[in-house]
mmCIF file of C-alpha atoms in Angstrom:
data_model
loop_
_atom_site.group_PDB
_atom_site.id
_atom_site.type_symbol
_atom_site.label_atom_id
_atom_site.label_comp_id
_atom_site.label_asym_id
_atom_site.label_seq_id
_atom_site.Cartn_x
_atom_site.Cartn_y
_atom_site.Cartn_z
ATOM 1 C CA THR D 716 -20.613 -14.942 -7.781
ATOM 2 C CA THR D 717 -18.043 -14.686 -10.503
ATOM 3 C CA THR D 718 -18.991 -12.331 -13.308
ATOM 4 C CA LYS D 719 -17.588 -12.520 -16.805
ATOM 5 C CA ALA D 720 -20.258 -10.645 -18.709
ATOM 6 C CA GLY D 721 -18.849 -7.290 -17.691
ATOM 7 C CA LEU D 722 -15.432 -8.195 -19.066
ATOM 8 C CA ALA D 723 -16.773 -8.076 -22.599
ATOM 9 C CA ARG D 724 -17.475 -4.360 -22.143
ATOM 10 C CA PHE D 725 -13.735 -3.727 -22.000
ATOM 11 C CA ARG D 726 -12.597 -6.175 -24.683
ATOM 12 C CA PRO D 727 -11.036 -4.324 -27.649
ATOM 13 C CA HIS D 728 -9.462 -5.832 -30.744
ATOM 14 C CA THR D 729 -6.390 -3.704 -30.172
ATOM 15 C CA ILE D 730 -5.931 -1.420 -27.237
ATOM 16 C CA VAL D 731 -5.004 2.228 -27.056
ATOM 17 C CA LEU D 732 -6.332 3.927 -23.972
ATOM 18 C CA ARG D 733 -7.771 7.426 -24.075
ATOM 19 C CA MET D 734 -9.448 9.837 -21.692
ATOM 20 C CA TRP D 735 -11.838 12.681 -22.284
ATOM 21 C CA PRO D 736 -13.874 14.979 -20.025
ATOM 22 C CA MET D 737 -17.545 14.186 -19.499
ATOM 23 C CA SER D 738 -20.399 15.768 -17.592
ATOM 24 C CA GLY D 739 -19.559 17.099 -14.156
ATOM 25 C CA GLY D 740 -15.898 17.417 -15.030
ATOM 26 C CA VAL D 741 -15.413 13.682 -14.551
ATOM 27 C CA CYS D 742 -13.012 11.891 -16.862
ATOM 28 C CA ARG D 743 -13.879 8.348 -17.755
ATOM 29 C CA ALA D 744 -11.665 5.798 -19.389
ATOM 30 C CA VAL D 745 -12.522 3.925 -22.517
ATOM 31 C CA VAL D 746 -10.743 1.602 -24.870
ATOM 32 C CA ARG D 747 -10.307 2.558 -28.486
ATOM 33 C CA ALA D 748 -9.000 0.551 -31.408
ATOM 34 C CA GLY D 749 -5.516 1.523 -32.511
ATOM 35 C CA ALA D 750 -3.801 -0.772 -34.996
ATOM 36 C CA GLY D 751 -0.026 -0.824 -35.128
ATOM 37 C CA ALA D 752 0.698 0.590 -31.685
ATOM 38 C CA ARG D 753 3.182 -1.216 -29.498
ATOM 39 C CA ALA D 754 0.563 -1.165 -26.762
ATOM 40 C CA ALA D 755 -1.821 -3.149 -28.943
ATOM 41 C CA VAL D 756 -2.723 -6.623 -27.732
ATOM 42 C CA SER D 757 -4.481 -9.356 -29.611
ATOM 43 C CA THR D 758 -7.713 -10.712 -28.193
ATOM 44 C CA GLY D 759 -8.069 -13.727 -30.431
ATOM 45 C CA SER D 760 -9.277 -17.085 -29.220
ATOM 46 C CA ALA D 761 -7.983 -18.072 -25.793
ATOM 47 C CA ARG D 762 -5.164 -20.596 -25.718
ATOM 48 C CA ALA D 763 -5.868 -23.664 -23.585
ATOM 49 C CA LEU D 764 -2.655 -23.723 -21.578
ATOM 50 C CA HIS D 765 -2.560 -25.518 -18.258
ATOM 51 C CA ALA D 766 -1.402 -23.853 -15.064
ATOM 52 C CA THR D 767 1.785 -25.064 -13.463
ATOM 53 C CA PRO D 768 3.281 -24.274 -10.027
ATOM 54 C CA THR D 769 6.418 -22.996 -11.765
ATOM 55 C CA ALA D 770 4.530 -20.435 -13.825
ATOM 56 C CA SER D 771 2.498 -19.242 -10.861
ATOM 57 C CA SER D 772 5.552 -18.808 -8.647
ATOM 58 C CA GLN D 773 7.410 -16.912 -11.357
ATOM 59 C CA LEU D 774 4.609 -14.373 -11.644
ATOM 60 C CA ALA D 775 4.282 -13.996 -7.881
ATOM 61 C CA SER D 776 8.011 -13.397 -7.441
ATOM 62 C CA GLY D 777 8.180 -10.789 -10.200
ATOM 63 C CA THR D 778 10.993 -12.610 -12.005
ATOM 64 C CA THR D 779 11.918 -11.460 -15.503
ATOM 65 C CA THR D 780 11.785 -15.023 -16.875
ATOM 66 C CA LYS D 781 9.251 -15.338 -19.663
ATOM 67 C CA VAL D 782 6.085 -17.091 -18.535
ATOM 68 C CA GLY D 783 3.663 -18.776 -20.892
ATOM 69 C CA ARG D 784 -0.059 -18.284 -20.521
ATOM 70 C CA PHE D 785 -1.064 -20.888 -17.937
ATOM 71 C CA TYR D 786 -4.787 -20.166 -17.556
ATOM 72 C CA ARG D 787 -7.906 -20.521 -19.699
ATOM 73 C CA GLU D 788 -10.380 -18.024 -18.254
ATOM 74 C CA VAL D 789 -10.164 -14.604 -16.606
ATOM 75 C CA THR D 790 -13.088 -13.511 -14.443
ATOM 76 C CA VAL D 791 -13.904 -10.921 -11.788
ATOM 77 C CA ALA D 792 -15.574 -11.628 -8.450
ATOM 78 C CA PRO D 793 -16.401 -9.534 -5.352
ATOM 79 C CA ALA D 794 -14.088 -10.046 -2.376
ATOM 80 C CA LYS D 795 -15.812 -11.831 0.470
ATOM 81 C CA ASP D 796 -13.893 -10.572 3.499
ATOM 82 C CA GLN D 797 -13.428 -6.919 2.491
ATOM 83 C CA GLU D 798 -14.681 -4.323 0.042
ATOM 84 C CA GLY D 799 -13.291 -4.688 -3.437
ATOM 85 C CA TYR D 800 -12.898 -7.199 -6.231
ATOM 86 C CA HIS D 801 -10.641 -10.096 -7.159
ATOM 87 C CA VAL D 802 -9.385 -10.950 -10.624
ATOM 88 C CA LEU D 803 -9.443 -14.716 -11.031
ATOM 89 C CA LEU D 804 -7.309 -16.825 -13.352
ATOM 90 C CA ASP D 805 -9.219 -20.113 -13.634
ATOM 91 C CA LYS D 806 -10.808 -19.293 -10.254
ATOM 92 C CA ARG D 807 -7.415 -18.580 -8.633
ATOM 93 C CA LYS D 808 -7.037 -15.099 -7.160
ATOM 94 C CA LEU D 809 -4.318 -12.841 -8.478
ATOM 95 C CA ARG D 810 -1.578 -12.121 -5.958
ATOM 96 C CA THR D 811 0.982 -9.342 -5.826
ATOM 97 C CA PRO D 812 4.772 -9.877 -6.081
ATOM 98 C CA ALA D 813 4.756 -9.752 -2.247
ATOM 99 C CA LYS D 814 2.226 -12.623 -2.388
ATOM 100 C CA GLN D 815 -0.647 -10.615 -0.973
ATOM 101 C CA GLU D 816 -4.113 -11.145 -2.394
ATOM 102 C CA LEU D 817 -4.844 -8.446 -4.953
ATOM 103 C CA VAL D 818 -8.075 -6.712 -3.919
ATOM 104 C CA ILE D 819 -9.049 -3.916 -6.322
ATOM 105 C CA PRO D 820 -11.303 -1.130 -4.973
ATOM 106 C CA SER D 821 -13.635 -0.697 -7.957
ATOM 107 C CA ASP D 822 -15.305 -3.156 -10.295
ATOM 108 C CA ALA D 823 -14.463 -1.046 -13.356
ATOM 109 C CA LEU D 824 -10.741 -1.117 -12.549
ATOM 110 C CA ALA D 825 -10.930 -4.852 -11.806
ATOM 111 C CA PHE D 826 -12.453 -5.465 -15.237
ATOM 112 C CA MET D 827 -9.691 -3.409 -16.872
ATOM 113 C CA VAL D 828 -7.031 -5.469 -15.071
ATOM 114 C CA ALA D 829 -8.864 -8.632 -16.115
ATOM 115 C CA GLN D 830 -8.750 -7.398 -19.711
ATOM 116 C CA GLU D 831 -4.964 -7.116 -19.517
ATOM 117 C CA TRP D 832 -4.711 -10.762 -18.464
ATOM 118 C CA ASP D 833 -7.339 -11.960 -20.924
ATOM 119 C CA ALA D 834 -5.504 -10.246 -23.782
ATOM 120 C CA GLN D 835 -2.289 -12.213 -23.244
ATOM 121 C CA ASP D 836 -1.360 -14.706 -25.932
ATOM 122 C CA THR D 837 1.038 -17.632 -25.508
ATOM 123 C CA VAL D 838 3.587 -15.587 -23.521
ATOM 124 C CA ILE D 839 2.595 -13.149 -20.778
ATOM 125 C CA ASP D 840 3.959 -9.654 -21.449
ATOM 126 C CA LYS D 841 4.185 -8.352 -17.882
ATOM 127 C CA HIS D 842 5.978 -5.185 -18.943
ATOM 128 C CA GLY D 843 2.951 -4.077 -20.952
ATOM 129 C CA MET D 844 0.452 -4.742 -18.141
ATOM 130 C CA HIS D 845 0.554 -1.277 -16.612
ATOM 131 C CA LEU D 846 -2.730 -1.463 -14.697
ATOM 132 C CA THR D 847 -1.762 -4.747 -13.055
ATOM 133 C CA ALA D 848 1.609 -3.310 -12.053
ATOM 134 C CA LEU D 849 -0.017 -0.201 -10.591
ATOM 135 C CA CYS D 850 -2.444 -2.304 -8.549
ATOM 136 C CA ASN D 851 0.434 -4.421 -7.236
ATOM 137 C CA THR D 852 2.331 -1.301 -6.203
ATOM 138 C CA ALA D 853 -0.679 0.200 -4.431
ATOM 139 C CA VAL D 854 -1.189 -2.976 -2.389
ATOM 140 C CA ASP D 855 2.436 -3.802 -1.576
ATOM 141 C CA MET D 856 3.856 -0.355 -0.773
ATOM 142 C CA PRO D 857 1.426 1.652 1.410
ATOM 143 C CA THR D 858 3.070 2.447 4.739
ATOM 144 C CA VAL D 859 3.197 5.799 6.491
ATOM 145 C CA GLU D 860 6.966 5.924 6.100
ATOM 146 C CA HIS D 861 6.730 5.062 2.429
ATOM 147 C CA ARG D 862 4.079 7.701 1.758
ATOM 148 C CA LEU D 863 6.207 10.455 3.328
ATOM 149 C CA GLU D 864 9.314 9.313 1.479
ATOM 150 C CA HIS D 865 7.295 8.959 -1.712
ATOM 151 C CA ALA D 866 5.826 12.480 -1.498
ATOM 152 C CA THR D 867 9.241 13.992 -0.759
ATOM 153 C CA GLY D 868 10.763 12.132 -3.696
ATOM 154 C CA LEU D 869 8.156 13.452 -6.110
ATOM 155 C CA LEU D 870 9.023 17.039 -5.146
ATOM 156 C CA LYS D 871 12.339 16.627 -6.947
ATOM 157 C CA PHE D 872 10.384 16.443 -10.193
ATOM 158 C CA LEU D 873 8.852 19.835 -9.429
ATOM 159 C CA GLU D 874 12.232 21.370 -8.587
ATOM 160 C CA THR D 875 13.608 20.214 -11.947
ATOM 161 C CA ASP D 876 10.321 20.188 -13.842
ATOM 162 C CA THR D 877 10.698 19.964 -17.604
ATOM 163 C CA VAL D 878 8.002 22.560 -18.290
ATOM 164 C CA CYS D 879 9.792 25.185 -16.180
ATOM 165 C CA PHE D 880 13.030 25.177 -18.188
ATOM 166 C CA PHE D 881 12.929 27.095 -21.471
ATOM 167 C CA GLU D 882 15.759 27.164 -23.994
ATOM 168 C CA GLU D 883 16.986 30.585 -25.123
ATOM 169 C CA ILE D 884 18.115 29.297 -28.504
ATOM 170 C CA PRO D 885 17.035 28.312 -30.998
ATOM 171 C CA VAL D 886 14.287 30.893 -30.808
ATOM 172 C CA ASP D 887 11.796 28.616 -32.547
ATOM 173 C CA LEU D 888 12.191 26.037 -29.792
ATOM 174 C CA HIS D 889 11.866 28.693 -27.098
ATOM 175 C CA ASP D 890 8.629 29.932 -28.674
ATOM 176 C CA MET D 891 7.284 26.385 -28.919
ATOM 177 C CA GLN D 892 8.085 25.684 -25.261
ATOM 178 C CA LYS D 893 6.558 28.965 -24.145
ATOM 179 C CA GLU D 894 3.384 28.348 -26.136
ATOM 180 C CA GLU D 895 2.834 24.830 -24.802
ATOM 181 C CA TRP D 896 4.379 24.918 -21.328
ATOM 182 C CA ALA D 897 3.635 28.408 -19.967
ATOM 183 C CA PRO D 898 -0.165 27.811 -19.802
ATOM 184 C CA LEU D 899 0.438 24.590 -17.855
ATOM 185 C CA VAL D 900 2.694 26.315 -15.321
ATOM 186 C CA GLU D 901 0.103 29.066 -14.915
ATOM 187 C CA TRP D 902 -2.665 26.483 -14.451
ATOM 188 C CA PHE D 903 -0.625 24.584 -11.858
ATOM 189 C CA SER D 904 0.165 27.772 -9.932
ATOM 190 C CA GLU D 905 -3.496 28.783 -9.820
ATOM 191 C CA ARG D 906 -4.635 25.264 -8.906
ATOM 192 C CA HIS D 907 -2.390 25.103 -5.855
ATOM 193 C CA GLY D 908 -2.374 28.795 -4.955
ATOM 194 C CA VAL D 909 1.375 29.188 -5.354
ATOM 195 C CA ALA D 910 3.783 30.824 -7.797
ATOM 196 C CA VAL D 911 5.955 28.387 -9.747
ATOM 197 C CA PRO D 912 8.655 30.236 -11.707
ATOM 198 C CA THR D 913 10.188 29.358 -15.065
ATOM 199 C CA THR D 914 13.779 29.921 -16.149
ATOM 200 C CA THR D 915 16.198 29.855 -19.067
ATOM 201 C CA THR D 916 19.116 28.898 -16.804
ATOM 202 C CA LEU D 917 20.213 25.506 -15.448
ATOM 203 C CA VAL D 918 18.703 26.055 -11.992
ATOM 204 C CA ASN D 919 15.155 26.978 -11.011
ATOM 205 C CA SER D 920 14.354 28.300 -7.535
ATOM 206 C CA VAL D 921 10.959 26.813 -6.661
ATOM 207 C CA PRO D 922 9.540 28.539 -3.548
ATOM 208 C CA ALA D 923 9.200 26.457 -0.394
ATOM 209 C CA GLU D 924 5.456 27.138 -0.271
ATOM 210 C CA ALA D 925 5.059 25.621 -3.744
ATOM 211 C CA LEU D 926 6.894 22.478 -2.647
ATOM 212 C CA GLU D 927 4.782 22.244 0.509
ATOM 213 C CA ALA D 928 1.579 22.642 -1.488
ATOM 214 C CA ALA D 929 2.638 19.869 -3.861
ATOM 215 C CA LYS D 930 3.607 17.616 -0.963
ATOM 216 C CA ALA D 931 0.285 18.224 0.764
ATOM 217 C CA HIS D 932 -1.516 17.363 -2.462
ATOM 218 C CA VAL D 933 0.271 14.000 -2.748
ATOM 219 C CA LEU D 934 -0.292 13.135 0.915
ATOM 220 C CA GLY D 935 -3.966 14.053 0.558
ATOM 221 C CA LEU D 936 -4.489 11.311 -2.024
ATOM 222 C CA SER D 937 -5.294 7.703 -1.242
ATOM 223 C CA ASP D 938 -2.518 5.125 -1.593
ATOM 224 C CA TRP D 939 -4.030 4.127 -4.910
ATOM 225 C CA GLY D 940 -4.435 7.693 -6.151
ATOM 226 C CA ALA D 941 -0.846 8.557 -5.213
ATOM 227 C CA THR D 942 0.370 5.479 -7.092
ATOM 228 C CA GLY D 943 -1.359 6.672 -10.272
ATOM 229 C CA LEU D 944 0.008 10.204 -9.910
ATOM 230 C CA ASP D 945 3.510 8.852 -9.345
ATOM 231 C CA PHE D 946 3.334 6.787 -12.538
ATOM 232 C CA ALA D 947 2.248 9.819 -14.566
ATOM 233 C CA ILE D 948 4.966 12.045 -13.073
ATOM 234 C CA GLN D 949 7.676 9.417 -13.626
ATOM 235 C CA THR D 950 6.556 8.976 -17.233
ATOM 236 C CA ALA D 951 6.495 12.714 -17.968
ATOM 237 C CA LYS D 952 9.526 13.589 -15.838
ATOM 238 C CA SER D 953 7.279 16.444 -14.787
ATOM 239 C CA PHE D 954 5.144 17.007 -11.691
ATOM 240 C CA VAL D 955 3.100 19.632 -13.539
ATOM 241 C CA ILE D 956 2.233 17.385 -16.490
ATOM 242 C CA GLY D 957 1.418 14.459 -14.212
ATOM 243 C CA ASP D 958 -0.872 16.578 -12.073
ATOM 244 C CA ALA D 959 -2.569 18.062 -15.149
ATOM 245 C CA LEU D 960 -3.225 14.579 -16.530
ATOM 246 C CA MET D 961 -4.742 13.359 -13.253
ATOM 247 C CA ALA D 962 -6.926 16.474 -13.002
ATOM 248 C CA GLY D 963 -8.260 16.040 -16.544
ATOM 249 C CA LYS D 964 -6.538 19.184 -17.778
ATOM 250 C CA LEU D 965 -4.662 17.058 -20.319
ATOM 251 C CA THR D 966 -5.588 13.913 -22.207
ATOM 252 C CA PRO D 967 -2.951 11.155 -22.565
ATOM 253 C CA ASP D 968 -2.327 12.274 -26.155
ATOM 254 C CA GLU D 969 -1.832 15.876 -25.028
ATOM 255 C CA ALA D 970 0.371 14.833 -22.107
ATOM 256 C CA GLN D 971 2.594 12.859 -24.458
ATOM 257 C CA ALA D 972 2.855 15.805 -26.827
ATOM 258 C CA VAL D 973 3.820 18.400 -24.200
ATOM 259 C CA SER D 974 6.277 16.020 -22.547
ATOM 260 C CA ALA D 975 8.108 15.590 -25.861
ATOM 261 C CA VAL D 976 8.357 19.167 -27.125
ATOM 262 C CA GLU D 977 12.106 18.986 -27.760
ATOM 263 C CA THR D 978 11.795 15.651 -29.562
ATOM 264 C CA ARG D 979 8.958 16.961 -31.719
ATOM 265 C CA PHE D 980 11.014 20.057 -32.546
ATOM 266 C CA GLN D 981 14.026 17.964 -33.601
ATOM 267 C CA CYS D 982 11.863 15.594 -35.648
ATOM 268 C CA LYS D 983 10.301 18.532 -37.433
ATOM 269 C CA ARG D 984 13.740 19.808 -38.422
ATOM 270 C CA PHE D 985 15.572 16.552 -39.141
ATOM 271 C CA GLY D 986 12.846 13.939 -39.482
ATOM 272 C CA GLU D 987 12.055 11.067 -37.170
ATOM 273 C CA VAL D 988 13.727 7.676 -36.948
ATOM 274 C CA GLU D 989 11.399 5.110 -38.475
ATOM 275 C CA TRP D 990 9.838 2.840 -35.846
ATOM 276 C CA ILE D 991 11.805 4.319 -32.936
ATOM 277 C CA HIS D 992 9.892 7.567 -32.484
ATOM 278 C CA PRO D 993 6.448 6.097 -33.289
ATOM 279 C CA LEU D 994 7.012 3.291 -30.788
ATOM 280 C CA GLU D 995 8.183 5.745 -28.133
ATOM 281 C CA ARG D 996 5.030 7.810 -28.640
ATOM 282 C CA ALA D 997 2.801 4.747 -28.448
ATOM 283 C CA GLU D 998 4.471 3.486 -25.275
ATOM 284 C CA THR D 999 4.306 6.892 -23.594
ATOM 285 C CA LYS D 1000 0.641 7.335 -24.496
ATOM 286 C CA SER D 1001 -0.062 3.860 -23.157
ATOM 287 C CA ARG D 1002 1.601 4.698 -19.834
ATOM 288 C CA PHE D 1003 -0.206 8.028 -19.534
ATOM 289 C CA ALA D 1004 -3.533 6.400 -20.375
ATOM 290 C CA ALA D 1005 -2.967 3.663 -17.809
ATOM 291 C CA ALA D 1006 -2.124 6.238 -15.136
ATOM 292 C CA ALA D 1007 -5.227 8.303 -15.903
ATOM 293 C CA ILE D 1008 -7.525 5.274 -16.026
ATOM 294 C CA PHE D 1009 -6.065 3.874 -12.813
ATOM 295 C CA PHE D 1010 -6.327 7.217 -10.985
ATOM 296 C CA THR D 1011 -9.936 7.741 -12.072
ATOM 297 C CA LEU D 1012 -11.312 4.240 -11.580
ATOM 298 C CA CYS D 1013 -9.622 3.481 -8.253
ATOM 299 C CA GLN D 1014 -11.543 6.379 -6.692
ATOM 300 C CA GLU D 1015 -14.999 5.431 -7.972
#
């Protein structure tokens, strides 16, 4: 049976996603109000727009053409032929860009994806629907060859990891980097039982055993878990920050802060550009929050 009651649990007025540790070391995702953020989405009265074949095909193909809201209701229902849940737009199942049925492994994640669709106004903002995009990626991309290539590709972020490269001057920036990044590098090294060095030069020699440990960690995750980790690493441009976010070592707010140390330092000295820097922070926090929520809920 289709269930809509649960969707109300995840319906905010504006959305900024946060994470915090709870009992047993488990991080759970919640939705908090956050007016003014770029990630905010209105959840006013639903617009009664009719579905058209053109709109449906545009969404399925992943085209960049703007698509108006073509559905009235968003609901969640258990999949009949496999474990998982469907998100339904007027009783039509969501499909991925590769036109596969989107089956989401947990009901909580399905409700969060449903919230993204229910929050759309007259025009669907696909670029802000991070959870939907992550689900599509997890369904469309999981092959053995892709997983190996994917894990190897992520190692490049560890070899050139932001938190391993300290500036020598100005000294204030060096001290700021050391204070915020050194504990993360130490945590990562202890977590994986390897030594990850830092440097003040342009090249960092990461030991082969550290790269192998990181690769093994990625390959040990499910397709869905690896998709969430990838999104966090790509956002941070740092394997260490992405891993710390997924492990609950960092919250999305903290991950955004440590990934933008140089920007924060420059803004402190010269001031920030009105709208540009606040919007960048909001977007980055939104991406980190989506990655953390996705990673946590897809494994429940």
